[in-house]
Coordinates of C-alpha atoms in Angstrom, one line a residue:
Chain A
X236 CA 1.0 3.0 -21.1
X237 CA 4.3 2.0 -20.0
X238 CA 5.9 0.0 -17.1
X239 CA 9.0 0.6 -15.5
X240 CA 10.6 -2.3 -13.4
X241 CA 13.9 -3.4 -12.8
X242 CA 15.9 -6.9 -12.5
X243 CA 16.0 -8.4 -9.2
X244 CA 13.2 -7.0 -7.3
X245 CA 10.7 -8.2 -6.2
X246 CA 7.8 -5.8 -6.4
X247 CA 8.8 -6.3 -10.0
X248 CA 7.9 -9.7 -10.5
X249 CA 4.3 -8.9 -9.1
X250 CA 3.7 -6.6 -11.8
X251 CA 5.2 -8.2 -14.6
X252 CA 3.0 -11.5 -14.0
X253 CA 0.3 -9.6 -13.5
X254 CA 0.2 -8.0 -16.9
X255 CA 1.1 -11.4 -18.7
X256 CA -1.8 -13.3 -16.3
X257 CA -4.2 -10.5 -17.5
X258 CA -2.8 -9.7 -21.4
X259 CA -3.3 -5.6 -21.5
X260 CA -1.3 -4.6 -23.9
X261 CA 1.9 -1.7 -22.0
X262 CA 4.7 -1.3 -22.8
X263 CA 7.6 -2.7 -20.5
X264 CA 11.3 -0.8 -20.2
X265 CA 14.0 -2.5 -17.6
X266 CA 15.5 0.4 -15.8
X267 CA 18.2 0.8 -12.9
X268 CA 17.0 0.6 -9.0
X269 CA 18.4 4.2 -8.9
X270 CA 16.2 5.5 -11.8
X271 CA 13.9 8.1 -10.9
X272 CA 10.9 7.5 -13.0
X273 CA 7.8 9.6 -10.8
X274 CA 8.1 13.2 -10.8
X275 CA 7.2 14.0 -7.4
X276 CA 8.9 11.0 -5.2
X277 CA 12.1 11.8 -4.2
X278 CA 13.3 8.0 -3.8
X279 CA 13.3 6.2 -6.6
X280 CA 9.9 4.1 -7.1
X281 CA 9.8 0.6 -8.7
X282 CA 7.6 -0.2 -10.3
X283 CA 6.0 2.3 -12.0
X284 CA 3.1 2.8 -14.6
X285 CA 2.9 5.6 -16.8
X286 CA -1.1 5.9 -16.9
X287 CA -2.4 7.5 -20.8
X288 CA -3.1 11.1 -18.9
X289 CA 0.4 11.6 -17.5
X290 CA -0.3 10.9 -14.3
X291 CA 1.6 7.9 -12.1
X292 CA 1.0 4.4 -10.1
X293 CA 4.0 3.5 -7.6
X294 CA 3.2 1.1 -6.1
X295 CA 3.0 -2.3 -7.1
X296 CA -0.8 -3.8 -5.6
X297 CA -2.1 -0.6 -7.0
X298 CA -0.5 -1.7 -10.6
X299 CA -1.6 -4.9 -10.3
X300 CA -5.3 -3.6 -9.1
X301 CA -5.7 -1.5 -12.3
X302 CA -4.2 -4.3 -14.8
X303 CA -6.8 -6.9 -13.7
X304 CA -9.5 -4.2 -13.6
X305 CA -8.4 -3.4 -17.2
X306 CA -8.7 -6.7 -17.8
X307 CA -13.0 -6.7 -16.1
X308 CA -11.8 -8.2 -13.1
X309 CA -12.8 -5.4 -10.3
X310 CA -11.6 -6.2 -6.5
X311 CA -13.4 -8.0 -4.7
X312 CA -13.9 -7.4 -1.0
X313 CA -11.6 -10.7 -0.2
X314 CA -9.2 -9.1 -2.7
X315 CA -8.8 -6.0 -1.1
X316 CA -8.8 -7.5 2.2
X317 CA -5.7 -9.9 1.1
X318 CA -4.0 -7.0 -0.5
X319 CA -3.9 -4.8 2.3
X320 CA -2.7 -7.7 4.1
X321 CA 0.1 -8.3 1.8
X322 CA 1.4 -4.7 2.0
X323 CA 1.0 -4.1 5.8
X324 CA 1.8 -7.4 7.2
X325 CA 3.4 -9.8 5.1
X326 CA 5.7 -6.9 3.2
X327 CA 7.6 -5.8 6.2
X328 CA 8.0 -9.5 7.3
X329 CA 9.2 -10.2 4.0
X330 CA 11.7 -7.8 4.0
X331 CA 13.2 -8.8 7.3
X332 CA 13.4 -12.4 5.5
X333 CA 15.0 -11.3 2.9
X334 CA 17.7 -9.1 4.6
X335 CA 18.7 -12.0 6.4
X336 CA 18.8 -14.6 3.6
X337 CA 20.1 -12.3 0.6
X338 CA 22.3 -10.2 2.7
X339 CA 23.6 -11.6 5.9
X340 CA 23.5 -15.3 4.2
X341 CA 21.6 -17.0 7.5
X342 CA 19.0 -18.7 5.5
X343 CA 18.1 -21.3 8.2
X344 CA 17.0 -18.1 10.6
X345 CA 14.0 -17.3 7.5
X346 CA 11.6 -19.7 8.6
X347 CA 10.9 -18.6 12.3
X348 CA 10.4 -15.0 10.8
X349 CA 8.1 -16.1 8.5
X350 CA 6.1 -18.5 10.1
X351 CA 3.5 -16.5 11.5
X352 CA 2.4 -15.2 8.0
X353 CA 2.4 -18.2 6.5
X354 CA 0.1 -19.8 9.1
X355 CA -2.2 -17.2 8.7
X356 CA -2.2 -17.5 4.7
X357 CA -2.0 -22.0 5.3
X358 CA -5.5 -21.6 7.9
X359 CA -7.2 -19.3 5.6
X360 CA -6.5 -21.3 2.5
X361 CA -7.3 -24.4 4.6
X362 CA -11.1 -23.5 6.1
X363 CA -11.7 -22.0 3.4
X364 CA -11.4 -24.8 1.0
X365 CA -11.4 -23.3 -2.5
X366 CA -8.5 -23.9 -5.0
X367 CA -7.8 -19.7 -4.7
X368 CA -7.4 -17.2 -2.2
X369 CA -10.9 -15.4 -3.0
X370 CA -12.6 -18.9 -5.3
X371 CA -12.3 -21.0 -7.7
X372 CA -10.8 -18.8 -10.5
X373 CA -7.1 -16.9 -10.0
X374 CA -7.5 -13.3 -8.8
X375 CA -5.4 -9.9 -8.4
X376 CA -4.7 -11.4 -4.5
X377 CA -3.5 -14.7 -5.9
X378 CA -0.6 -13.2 -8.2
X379 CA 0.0 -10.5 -5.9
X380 CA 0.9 -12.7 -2.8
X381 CA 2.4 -15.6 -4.7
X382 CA 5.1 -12.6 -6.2
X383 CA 5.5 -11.7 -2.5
X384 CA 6.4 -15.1 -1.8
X385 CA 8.4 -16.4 -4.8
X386 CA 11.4 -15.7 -4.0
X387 CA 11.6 -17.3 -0.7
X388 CA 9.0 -20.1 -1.1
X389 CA 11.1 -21.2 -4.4
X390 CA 14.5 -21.6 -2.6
X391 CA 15.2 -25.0 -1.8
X392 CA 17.8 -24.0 0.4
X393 CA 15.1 -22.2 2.5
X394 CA 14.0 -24.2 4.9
X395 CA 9.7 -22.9 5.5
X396 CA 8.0 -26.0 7.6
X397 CA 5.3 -27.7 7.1
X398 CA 2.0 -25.4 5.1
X399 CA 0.1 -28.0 2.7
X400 CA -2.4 -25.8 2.0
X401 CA 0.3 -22.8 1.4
X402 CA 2.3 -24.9 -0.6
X403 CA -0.3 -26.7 -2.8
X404 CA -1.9 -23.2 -3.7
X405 CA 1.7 -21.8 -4.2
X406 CA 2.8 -24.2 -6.6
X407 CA -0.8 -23.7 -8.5
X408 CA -0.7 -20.2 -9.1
X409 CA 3.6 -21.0 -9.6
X410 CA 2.5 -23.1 -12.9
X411 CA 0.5 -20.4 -14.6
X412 CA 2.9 -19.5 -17.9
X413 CA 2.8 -15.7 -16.5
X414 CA 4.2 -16.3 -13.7
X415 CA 7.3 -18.6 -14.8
X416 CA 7.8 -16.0 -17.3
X417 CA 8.3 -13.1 -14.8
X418 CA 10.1 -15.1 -13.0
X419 CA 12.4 -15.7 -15.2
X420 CA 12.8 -12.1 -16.3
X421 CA 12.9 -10.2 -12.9
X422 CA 15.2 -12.9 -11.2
X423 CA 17.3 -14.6 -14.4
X424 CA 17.3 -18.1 -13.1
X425 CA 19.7 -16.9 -10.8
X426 CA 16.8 -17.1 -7.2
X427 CA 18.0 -15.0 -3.9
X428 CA 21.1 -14.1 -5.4
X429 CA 19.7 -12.0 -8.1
X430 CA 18.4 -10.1 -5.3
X431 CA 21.4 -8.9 -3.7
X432 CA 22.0 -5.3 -5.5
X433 CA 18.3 -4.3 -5.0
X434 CA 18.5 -5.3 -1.1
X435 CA 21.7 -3.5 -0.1
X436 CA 19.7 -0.4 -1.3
X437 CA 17.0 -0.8 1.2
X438 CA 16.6 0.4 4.5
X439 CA 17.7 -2.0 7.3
X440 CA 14.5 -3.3 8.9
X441 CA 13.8 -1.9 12.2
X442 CA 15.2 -4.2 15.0
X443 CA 12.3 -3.9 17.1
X444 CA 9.4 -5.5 14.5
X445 CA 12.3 -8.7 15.2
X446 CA 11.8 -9.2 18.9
X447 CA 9.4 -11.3 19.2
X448 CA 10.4 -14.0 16.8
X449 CA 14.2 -13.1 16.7
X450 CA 15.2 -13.3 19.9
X451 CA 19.0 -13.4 19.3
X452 CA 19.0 -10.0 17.4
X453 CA 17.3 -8.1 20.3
X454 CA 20.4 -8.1 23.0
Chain B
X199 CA -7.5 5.6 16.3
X200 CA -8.6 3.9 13.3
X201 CA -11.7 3.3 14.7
X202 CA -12.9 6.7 15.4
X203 CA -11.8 7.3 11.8
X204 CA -14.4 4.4 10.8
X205 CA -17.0 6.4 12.7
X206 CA -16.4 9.5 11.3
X207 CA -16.3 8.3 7.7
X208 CA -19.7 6.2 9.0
X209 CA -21.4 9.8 9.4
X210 CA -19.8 11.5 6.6
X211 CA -21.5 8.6 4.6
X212 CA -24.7 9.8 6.3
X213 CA -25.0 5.6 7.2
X214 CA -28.0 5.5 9.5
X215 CA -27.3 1.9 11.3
X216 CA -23.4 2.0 12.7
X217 CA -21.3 -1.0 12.1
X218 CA -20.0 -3.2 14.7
X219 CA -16.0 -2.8 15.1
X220 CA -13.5 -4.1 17.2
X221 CA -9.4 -4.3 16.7
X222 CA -7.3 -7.3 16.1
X223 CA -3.6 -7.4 17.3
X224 CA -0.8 -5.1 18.3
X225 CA -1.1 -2.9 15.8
X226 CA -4.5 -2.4 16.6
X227 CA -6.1 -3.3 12.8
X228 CA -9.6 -2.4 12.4
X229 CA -12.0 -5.3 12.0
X230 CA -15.5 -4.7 11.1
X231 CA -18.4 -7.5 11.7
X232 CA -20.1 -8.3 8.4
X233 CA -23.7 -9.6 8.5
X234 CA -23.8 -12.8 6.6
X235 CA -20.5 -13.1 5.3
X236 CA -16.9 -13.4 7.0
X237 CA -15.5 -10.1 8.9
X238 CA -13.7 -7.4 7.1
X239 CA -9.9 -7.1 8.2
X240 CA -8.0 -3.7 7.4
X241 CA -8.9 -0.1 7.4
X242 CA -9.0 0.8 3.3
X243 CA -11.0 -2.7 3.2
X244 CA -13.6 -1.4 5.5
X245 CA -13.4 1.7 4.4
X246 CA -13.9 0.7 0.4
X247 CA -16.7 -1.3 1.7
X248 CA -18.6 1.8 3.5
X249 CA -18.4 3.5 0.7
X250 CA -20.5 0.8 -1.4
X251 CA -22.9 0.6 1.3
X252 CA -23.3 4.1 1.2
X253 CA -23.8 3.8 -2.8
X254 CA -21.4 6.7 -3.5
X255 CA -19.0 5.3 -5.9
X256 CA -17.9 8.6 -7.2
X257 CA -15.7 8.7 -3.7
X258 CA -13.9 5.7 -5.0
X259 CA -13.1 7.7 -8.6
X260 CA -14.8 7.6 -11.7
X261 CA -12.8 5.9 -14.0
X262 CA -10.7 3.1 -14.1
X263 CA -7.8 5.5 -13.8
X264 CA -9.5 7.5 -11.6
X265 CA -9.9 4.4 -9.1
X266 CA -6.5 3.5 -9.6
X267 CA -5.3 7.1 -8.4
X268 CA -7.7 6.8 -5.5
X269 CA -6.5 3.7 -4.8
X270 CA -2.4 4.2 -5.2
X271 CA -3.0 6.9 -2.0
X272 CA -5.1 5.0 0.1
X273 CA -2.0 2.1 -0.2
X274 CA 0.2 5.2 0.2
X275 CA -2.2 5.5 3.5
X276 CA -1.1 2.6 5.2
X277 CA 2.2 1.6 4.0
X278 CA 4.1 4.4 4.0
X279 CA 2.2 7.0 6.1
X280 CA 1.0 4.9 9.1
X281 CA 4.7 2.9 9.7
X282 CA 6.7 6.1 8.9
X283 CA 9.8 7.1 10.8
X284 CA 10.5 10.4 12.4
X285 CA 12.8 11.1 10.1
X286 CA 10.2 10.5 7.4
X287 CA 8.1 13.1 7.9
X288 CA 10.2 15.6 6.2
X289 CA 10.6 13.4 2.8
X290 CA 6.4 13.0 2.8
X291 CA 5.8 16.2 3.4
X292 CA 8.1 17.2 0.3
X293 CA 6.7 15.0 -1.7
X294 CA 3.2 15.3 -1.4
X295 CA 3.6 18.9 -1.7
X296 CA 5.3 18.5 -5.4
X297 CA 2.3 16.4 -5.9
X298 CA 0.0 18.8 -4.9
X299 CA 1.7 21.6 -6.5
X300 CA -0.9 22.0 -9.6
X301 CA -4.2 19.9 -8.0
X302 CA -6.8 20.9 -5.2
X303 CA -7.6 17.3 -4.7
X304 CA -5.5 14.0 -4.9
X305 CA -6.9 12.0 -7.1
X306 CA -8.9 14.0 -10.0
X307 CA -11.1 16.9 -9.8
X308 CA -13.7 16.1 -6.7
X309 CA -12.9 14.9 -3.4
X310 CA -12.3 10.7 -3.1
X311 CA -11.9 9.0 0.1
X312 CA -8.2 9.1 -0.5
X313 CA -8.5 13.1 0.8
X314 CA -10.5 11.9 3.6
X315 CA -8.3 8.9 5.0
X316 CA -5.4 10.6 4.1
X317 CA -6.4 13.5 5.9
X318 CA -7.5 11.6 9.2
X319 CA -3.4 10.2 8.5
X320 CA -1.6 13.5 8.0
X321 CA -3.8 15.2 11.3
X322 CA -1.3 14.8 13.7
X323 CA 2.0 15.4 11.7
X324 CA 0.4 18.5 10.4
X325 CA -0.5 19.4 14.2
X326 CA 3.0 19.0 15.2
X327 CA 4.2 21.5 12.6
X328 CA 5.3 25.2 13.3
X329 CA 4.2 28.0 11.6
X330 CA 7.3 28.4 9.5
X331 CA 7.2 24.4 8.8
X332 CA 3.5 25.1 7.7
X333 CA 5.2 27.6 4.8
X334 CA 7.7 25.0 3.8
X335 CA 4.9 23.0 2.2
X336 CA 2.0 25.3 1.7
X337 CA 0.9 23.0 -1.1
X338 CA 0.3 20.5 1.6
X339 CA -1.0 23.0 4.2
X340 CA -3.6 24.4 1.7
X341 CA -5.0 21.1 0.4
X342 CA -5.6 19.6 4.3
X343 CA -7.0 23.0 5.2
X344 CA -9.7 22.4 2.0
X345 CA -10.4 18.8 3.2
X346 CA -10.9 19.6 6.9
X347 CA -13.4 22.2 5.6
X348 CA -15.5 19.9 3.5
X349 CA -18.9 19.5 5.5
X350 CA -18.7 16.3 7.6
X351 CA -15.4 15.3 7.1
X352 CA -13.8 16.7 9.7
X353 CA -15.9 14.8 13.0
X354 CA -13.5 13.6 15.5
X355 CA -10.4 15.8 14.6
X356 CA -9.9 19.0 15.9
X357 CA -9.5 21.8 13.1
X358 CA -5.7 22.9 12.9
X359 CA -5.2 27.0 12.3
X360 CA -3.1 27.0 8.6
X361 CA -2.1 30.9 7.7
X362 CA -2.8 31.7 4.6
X363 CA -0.8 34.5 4.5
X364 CA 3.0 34.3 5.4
X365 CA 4.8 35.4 8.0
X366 CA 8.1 34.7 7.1
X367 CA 9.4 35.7 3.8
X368 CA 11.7 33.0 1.6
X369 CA 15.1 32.0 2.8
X370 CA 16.7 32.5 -0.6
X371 CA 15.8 36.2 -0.3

């Protein structure tokens, strides 16, 4: 098995503290954004898992799934539910976030963009009461959304409001020796600005998913 | 929309007592009301969960690899297939039909729920196409004219008339 991922993004970091979190042993190879690693996908794919039969995983949830079910840690219901969550909801905010604070420099504009989301993740952590997103032991969902989140939540110079709950649950999973590690591998110590060359390679975000919260972009 | 996918996958399942579902938000996300324990948000949630009711695990794959492959296109699914641009379709359709070059069904050799949901995704954008579109990515064409044969999967959808022989001869010729 082998792993493809590259420095500075963040679907990256996801995978590689997944695999130190859940110890399968795969082989890791730092590539270029532009690499074309999956056959069949005419955009280049980060990251990627070469699976024993040949075949391919591209996209990171899906990597992270089958590490920690390696690892005899199947999905959960709640873990699928927060998972889906994190790709469809929180992944296109996040991108919007990131496009403003990486590329256009307006860090202050980050937290109305991502407020929603994290009120839905700070009410959900809150009610529910348990030390992790689905109990009382880290999950796939746990590494998966605090990757999503590490490289804003991290940045002191982001400005995110008030989440408690968000922020007490984010800075347990943070502490896990998996998770610094990735860190430090995808983003060098370096935070946002290790993510510059893997943003200006992605697709503007649509300006109408920014309406509602941004409403000086929508003249 | 997602909901009358739900129902159809409820009967293709052969689930006798229909689940209660509603939608939450703008983008319309399927919900699904769970007995005794919290709701389920999220339509490969719900659908992953229907499948367990149903005890057919094979649909979900049958190894850990398998599962992963199953999974990988049911996250292809939503991300990529349900918030695609216009100016998408063209790249999906050419790269799903690389993919499908050499396989009958996406993830191993039976059909998953990733042909089904996937299927129920690619209806209209394979209804749009015309015929010479069609031949552009026969791979495609011929595996969604497989699925939409499988008894019960096809429910809510109308069948969509794929040629299988050509009409128009290559382009290179």
């Amino acid at each position: 098995m082998e792993l493809f991922v590259s420095e500075g993004n963040p679907h990256c970091l996801k995978v590689l503290a997944a695999l130190e979190v859940t110890g399968v042993q795969c082989g890791v190879q730092f590539i270029s954004h532009e690499e074309k690693v999956v056959p069949f996908l005419s955009r280049p794919a980060l990251p990627a898992l070469l699976l024993p039969s040949g075949k391919h995983l591209f996209s990171s949830n899906t990597i992270c799934r089958y590490l920690f079910e390696l690892n005899g840690q199947e999905s959960s219901n709640q873990c699928n539910q927060w998972l889906e969550w994190e790709a469809t909801v929180l992944q296109p905010v996040l991108l919007r976030a990131l496009h403003i604070a990486v590329l256009q420099g307006k860090g202050s504009e980050v937290s109305s963009v991502l407020q929603g989301s994290l009120n839905v993740l700070d009410q959900s952590l809150c009610k529910a009461n348990m030390t992790y997103l689905t109990g009382e032991a880290v999950s796939v969902a746990d590494v998966v959304l605090w990757g999503a989140l590490h490289p804003v939540l991290s940045d002191s110079s982001l400005t995110l409001g008030d989440h408690k709950s968000a922020k007490a649950w984010f800075d347990r999973v943070a502490a896990m020796r998996g998770c610094q590690s990735a860190a430090q591998k995808v983003l060098q110590g370096k935070g946002l600005e290790a993510m510059k060359g893997y943003m200006q390679k992605q697709p503007a975000p649509q300006s109408n998913q920014g309406r509602d919260t941004q409403p000086c972009n929508s003249n | 929309m997602a909901l009358r996918e739900l129902a159809s996958l409820e009967k293709y399942l052969g689930l006798k007592k229909p689940n209660k579902f509603s939608t939450q938000g703008d983008k319309k996300v399927p919900v699904m009301q769970n007995n005794n324990a919290p709701p389920l948000v999220g339509l490969v949630t719900i659908a992953c969960h229907l499948v367990k009711e149903a005890k057919r695990p094979e649909l979900l794959g049958d190894s850990a690899e398998g599962r992963a492959v199953v999974q990988q296109w049911l996250e292809y699914r939503v991300t990529k297939l349900d918030s695609h641009a216009k100016e998408d379709i063209k790249s999906i359709l050419k790269d799903l039909n690389l993919y499908l070059q050499d396989k009958v069904y996406l993830a191993g050799n039976q059909l998953t729920l990733s042909d089904v949901l996937m299927y129920y995704g690619m209806h209209s954008i394979i209804l749009d196409l015309t015929v010479q579109e069609k031949e552009q990515c026969v791979n495609v064409t011929r595996w969604f004219d497989h699925i939409q044969h499988q008894p019960g999967v096809r429910h809510h959808l109308p069948p969509v008339v794929v040629l299988r022989n050509r009409l128009y001869t290559s382009r290179h010729h």
